Amino acid sequence: QVQLVESGGGLVQPGGSLRLSCTASGRAFSMYAMGWYRQAPGKQRELVAEITKGGSTNYADSVKGRFIISRDNAKNTVYLQMDSLKPEDTAVYYCNAVWSVRSYWGQGTQVTVSS
């Protein structure tokens, strides 16, 4: 029903910035709650940021004040602006869409923060 494609990952130095994008196919994008998760090697996947269909946002404490999630329903796209990146932000970042009991995941994009 929904296919998600992430982009924008890469290698960045500590203190740098990246903007991740997730573009969704399918109808009714505006009805989905969207989120960004990340998973580092050997660790569980964790919620980074989420945004409801109404635009309310929530962030993990570890990224609060540094990351901003936003959505553009006209473009079927959710963004994650990441500033002041730290090495501990290194992970594969996944886009997630939820509507009721339905949940969809993107393929993930690698973010590496290193000197």
Coordinates of N, CA and C in Angstrom, one line a residue:
Q1 N 0.8 -1.2 0.0 CA 0.0 0.0 0.0 C 0.9 1.3 0.0
V2 N 1.9 1.3 0.8 CA 2.8 2.4 0.9 C 4.2 1.9 0.7
Q3 N 5.0 2.6 -0.1 CA 6.4 2.3 -0.3 C 7.1 3.6 0.1
L4 N 8.2 3.4 0.9 CA 9.0 4.5 1.4 C 10.4 4.4 0.9
V5 N 10.9 5.5 0.5 CA 12.3 5.6 0.0 C 13.0 6.7 0.7
E6 N 14.1 6.4 1.4 CA 14.9 7.4 2.1 C 16.1 7.8 1.2
S7 N 16.5 9.0 1.5 CA 17.7 9.5 0.9 C 18.3 10.6 1.8
G8 N 19.6 10.9 1.5 CA 20.2 12.0 2.2 C 21.3 11.6 3.2
G9 N 21.4 10.3 3.4 CA 22.4 9.8 4.3 C 23.8 10.0 3.7
G10 N 24.8 9.8 4.5 CA 26.2 9.9 4.1 C 27.2 10.1 5.2
L11 N 28.4 10.4 4.9 CA 29.4 10.6 5.9 C 29.6 12.1 6.2
V12 N 29.6 12.4 7.4 CA 29.7 13.8 7.9 C 30.6 13.9 9.1
Q13 N 31.3 15.0 9.3 CA 32.1 15.2 10.4 C 31.3 15.6 11.6
P14 N 31.8 15.3 12.8 CA 31.1 15.8 14.0 C 30.8 17.3 14.0
G15 N 29.6 17.7 14.4 CA 29.2 19.0 14.3 C 28.6 19.4 13.0
G16 N 28.6 18.5 12.0 CA 28.0 18.8 10.7 C 26.6 18.5 10.7
S17 N 26.0 18.7 9.5 CA 24.6 18.6 9.3 C 24.2 17.7 8.1
L18 N 23.1 17.0 8.2 CA 22.5 16.3 7.1 C 21.0 16.5 7.1
R19 N 20.4 16.4 6.0 CA 19.0 16.3 5.9 C 18.5 15.1 5.2
L20 N 17.8 14.3 5.9 CA 17.2 13.0 5.4 C 15.8 13.3 4.8
S21 N 15.5 12.6 3.7 CA 14.2 12.7 3.1 C 13.6 11.4 3.0
C22 N 12.3 11.3 3.1 CA 11.6 10.0 2.9 C 10.4 10.4 2.1
T23 N 10.3 9.8 0.9 CA 9.2 10.0 0.0 C 8.4 8.8 -0.1
A24 N 7.1 9.0 0.0 CA 6.1 7.9 0.1 C 5.3 7.8 -1.2
S25 N 5.1 6.6 -1.7 CA 4.1 6.4 -2.7 C 2.8 6.0 -2.1
G26 N 1.8 6.0 -2.9 CA 0.5 5.6 -2.4 C -0.4 6.8 -2.1
R27 N -1.6 6.5 -1.7 CA -2.6 7.5 -1.4 C -2.6 7.9 0.1
A28 N -3.2 9.0 0.4 CA -3.5 9.4 1.7 C -2.3 9.5 2.6
F29 N -1.2 10.0 2.1 CA 0.0 10.3 2.9 C -0.3 11.1 4.1
S30 N -1.2 12.1 4.0 CA -1.5 13.0 5.1 C -2.2 12.3 6.3
M31 N -2.7 11.1 6.1 CA -3.3 10.4 7.2 C -2.4 9.5 8.0
Y32 N -1.2 9.4 7.6 CA -0.2 8.6 8.3 C 0.6 9.4 9.3
A33 N 0.8 8.9 10.4 CA 1.9 9.3 11.3 C 3.2 8.9 10.8
M34 N 4.2 9.7 10.8 CA 5.5 9.4 10.3 C 6.6 9.5 11.3
G35 N 7.6 8.7 11.2 CA 8.7 8.7 12.1 C 10.0 8.3 11.5
W36 N 11.0 8.7 12.2 CA 12.4 8.3 11.9 C 12.9 7.4 13.0
Y37 N 13.4 6.3 12.7 CA 14.1 5.4 13.6 C 15.5 5.2 13.2
R38 N 16.3 4.7 14.1 CA 17.7 4.4 13.7 C 18.2 3.1 14.4
Q39 N 19.1 2.5 13.8 CA 19.7 1.3 14.4 C 21.2 1.2 14.1
A40 N 21.9 1.2 15.2 CA 23.3 1.0 15.2 C 23.7 -0.5 15.3
P41 N 24.8 -0.9 14.8 CA 25.2 -2.3 14.8 C 25.2 -2.8 16.3
G42 N 24.5 -3.9 16.5 CA 24.4 -4.6 17.8 C 23.4 -3.9 18.7
K43 N 22.7 -3.0 18.3 CA 21.7 -2.3 19.1 C 20.3 -2.4 18.5
Q44 N 19.3 -2.2 19.4 CA 18.0 -2.2 19.0 C 17.6 -1.0 18.2
R45 N 16.6 -1.1 17.3 CA 16.1 0.0 16.6 C 15.4 0.9 17.6
E46 N 15.6 2.2 17.5 CA 15.1 3.2 18.4 C 14.4 4.3 17.7
L47 N 13.4 4.8 18.3 CA 12.7 6.0 17.7 C 13.6 7.2 17.9
V48 N 13.7 8.0 16.8 CA 14.5 9.2 16.8 C 13.5 10.4 16.9
A49 N 12.5 10.4 16.0 CA 11.6 11.5 16.0 C 10.3 11.0 15.3
E50 N 9.2 11.6 15.6 CA 7.9 11.3 15.0 C 7.1 12.5 14.8
I51 N 6.2 12.5 13.9 CA 5.3 13.6 13.6 C 4.0 13.0 13.3
T52 N 2.9 13.5 13.9 CA 1.6 13.0 13.7 C 1.0 13.6 12.4
K53 N -0.2 13.1 12.1 CA -0.8 13.7 10.9 C -1.3 15.2 11.2
G54 N -1.4 15.5 12.4 CA -1.7 16.9 12.8 C -0.5 17.8 13.0
G55 N 0.7 17.2 12.9 CA 1.9 18.0 12.9 C 2.6 18.1 14.3
S56 N 2.0 17.4 15.3 CA 2.7 17.3 16.6 C 4.0 16.4 16.4
T57 N 5.0 16.8 17.2 CA 6.3 16.2 17.1 C 6.8 15.7 18.4
N58 N 7.6 14.7 18.4 CA 8.2 14.1 19.5 C 9.6 13.6 19.2
Y59 N 10.5 13.8 20.1 CA 11.9 13.5 19.8 C 12.5 12.7 21.0
A60 N 13.5 11.8 20.6 CA 14.3 11.2 21.6 C 15.1 12.2 22.4
D61 N 15.3 12.0 23.6 CA 16.0 13.0 24.4 C 17.4 13.2 23.8
S62 N 18.0 12.2 23.3 CA 19.4 12.3 22.8 C 19.5 13.2 21.5
V63 N 18.4 13.5 20.9 CA 18.5 14.3 19.7 C 17.7 15.6 19.9
K64 N 17.0 15.8 20.9 CA 16.2 17.0 21.2 C 17.1 18.2 21.1
G65 N 16.6 19.2 20.3 CA 17.4 20.4 20.2 C 18.3 20.4 19.0
R66 N 18.6 19.2 18.5 CA 19.5 19.1 17.4 C 18.8 18.7 16.1
F67 N 17.8 17.8 16.2 CA 17.1 17.3 15.0 C 15.7 17.9 14.9
I68 N 15.2 18.1 13.7 CA 13.9 18.6 13.5 C 13.2 17.7 12.4
I69 N 12.1 17.2 12.8 CA 11.3 16.4 11.8 C 10.2 17.3 11.3
S70 N 9.9 17.2 10.0 CA 8.9 18.0 9.3 C 8.3 17.1 8.2
R71 N 7.1 17.6 7.7 CA 6.5 16.9 6.6 C 5.9 17.8 5.7
D72 N 5.9 17.4 4.4 CA 5.2 18.2 3.4 C 4.3 17.3 2.7
N73 N 3.0 17.4 3.1 CA 2.0 16.4 2.6 C 1.8 16.6 1.1
A74 N 2.0 17.7 0.5 CA 1.8 17.9 -0.9 C 2.9 17.2 -1.7
K75 N 4.0 16.9 -1.1 CA 5.1 16.2 -1.7 C 5.2 14.8 -1.2
N76 N 4.3 14.4 -0.4 CA 4.4 13.0 0.2 C 5.8 12.7 0.8
T77 N 6.3 13.7 1.5 CA 7.7 13.6 2.0 C 7.8 14.0 3.5
V78 N 8.6 13.3 4.2 CA 8.9 13.6 5.6 C 10.4 13.9 5.6
Y79 N 10.9 14.8 6.4 CA 12.3 15.2 6.5 C 12.8 15.0 7.9
L80 N 14.1 14.8 8.0 CA 14.7 14.9 9.3 C 16.0 15.7 9.1
Q81 N 15.9 17.0 9.6 CA 17.1 17.8 9.6 C 17.9 17.5 10.8
M82 N 19.2 17.2 10.6 CA 20.1 16.8 11.7 C 21.2 17.8 11.7
D83 N 21.3 18.5 12.8 CA 22.4 19.4 13.0 C 23.2 19.0 14.2
S84 N 24.4 19.6 14.3 CA 25.3 19.3 15.5 C 25.5 17.8 15.6
L85 N 25.7 17.1 14.6 CA 25.8 15.6 14.6 C 27.0 15.2 15.5
K86 N 26.8 14.1 16.1 CA 27.7 13.4 17.0 C 28.1 12.0 16.5
P87 N 29.2 11.5 16.9 CA 29.5 10.1 16.5 C 28.5 9.1 16.9
E88 N 27.9 9.3 18.0 CA 26.9 8.4 18.5 C 25.6 8.5 17.7
D89 N 25.5 9.4 16.8 CA 24.3 9.4 15.9 C 24.5 8.5 14.7
T90 N 25.7 7.9 14.6 CA 26.0 6.9 13.5 C 25.0 5.7 13.6
A91 N 24.3 5.5 12.5 CA 23.3 4.4 12.5 C 22.7 4.3 11.1
V92 N 22.0 3.3 10.8 CA 21.1 3.3 9.7 C 19.8 3.9 10.1
Y93 N 19.3 4.9 9.4 CA 18.1 5.6 9.7 C 17.0 5.1 8.8
Y94 N 15.8 4.8 9.4 CA 14.7 4.2 8.7 C 13.5 5.1 8.8
C95 N 12.8 5.3 7.8 CA 11.5 6.0 7.7 C 10.4 5.0 8.0
N96 N 9.4 5.5 8.8 CA 8.3 4.7 9.2 C 7.0 5.4 9.0
A97 N 6.0 4.7 8.5 CA 4.7 5.3 8.3 C 3.7 4.4 9.0
V98 N 2.8 5.0 9.8 CA 1.8 4.2 10.6 C 0.4 4.8 10.4
W99 N -0.5 3.9 10.1 CA -1.9 4.3 10.0 C -2.7 3.2 10.6
S100 N -3.3 3.4 11.8 CA -4.0 2.4 12.5 C -3.1 1.2 12.8
V101 N -3.4 0.0 12.4 CA -2.6 -1.1 12.6 C -1.6 -1.4 11.5
R102 N -1.6 -0.5 10.5 CA -0.6 -0.7 9.4 C 0.6 0.1 9.7
S103 N 1.8 -0.6 9.3 CA 3.1 0.0 9.5 C 4.0 -0.3 8.4
Y104 N 4.7 0.6 7.9 CA 5.5 0.5 6.7 C 6.9 1.0 7.0
W105 N 7.9 0.4 6.4 CA 9.3 0.8 6.6 C 10.0 1.1 5.3
G106 N 10.9 2.0 5.3 CA 11.8 2.2 4.2 C 13.0 1.3 4.2
Q107 N 13.8 1.4 3.3 CA 15.0 0.5 3.2 C 16.1 0.9 4.1
G108 N 16.1 2.1 4.6 CA 17.2 2.6 5.4 C 18.2 3.4 4.6
T109 N 18.8 4.4 5.3 CA 19.9 5.1 4.8 C 21.0 5.3 5.8
Q110 N 22.2 5.1 5.4 CA 23.3 5.1 6.4 C 23.8 6.5 6.7
V111 N 23.9 6.8 8.0 CA 24.5 8.0 8.4 C 25.7 7.7 9.3
T112 N 26.8 8.2 8.9 CA 28.1 8.0 9.6 C 28.7 9.4 10.0
V113 N 28.9 9.5 11.3 CA 29.5 10.8 11.8 C 30.9 10.4 12.3
S114 N 31.9 10.9 11.7 CA 33.2 10.5 12.0 C 34.2 11.6 11.5
S115 N 35.3 11.7 12.2 CA 36.4 12.6 11.8 C 37.3 12.0 10.8

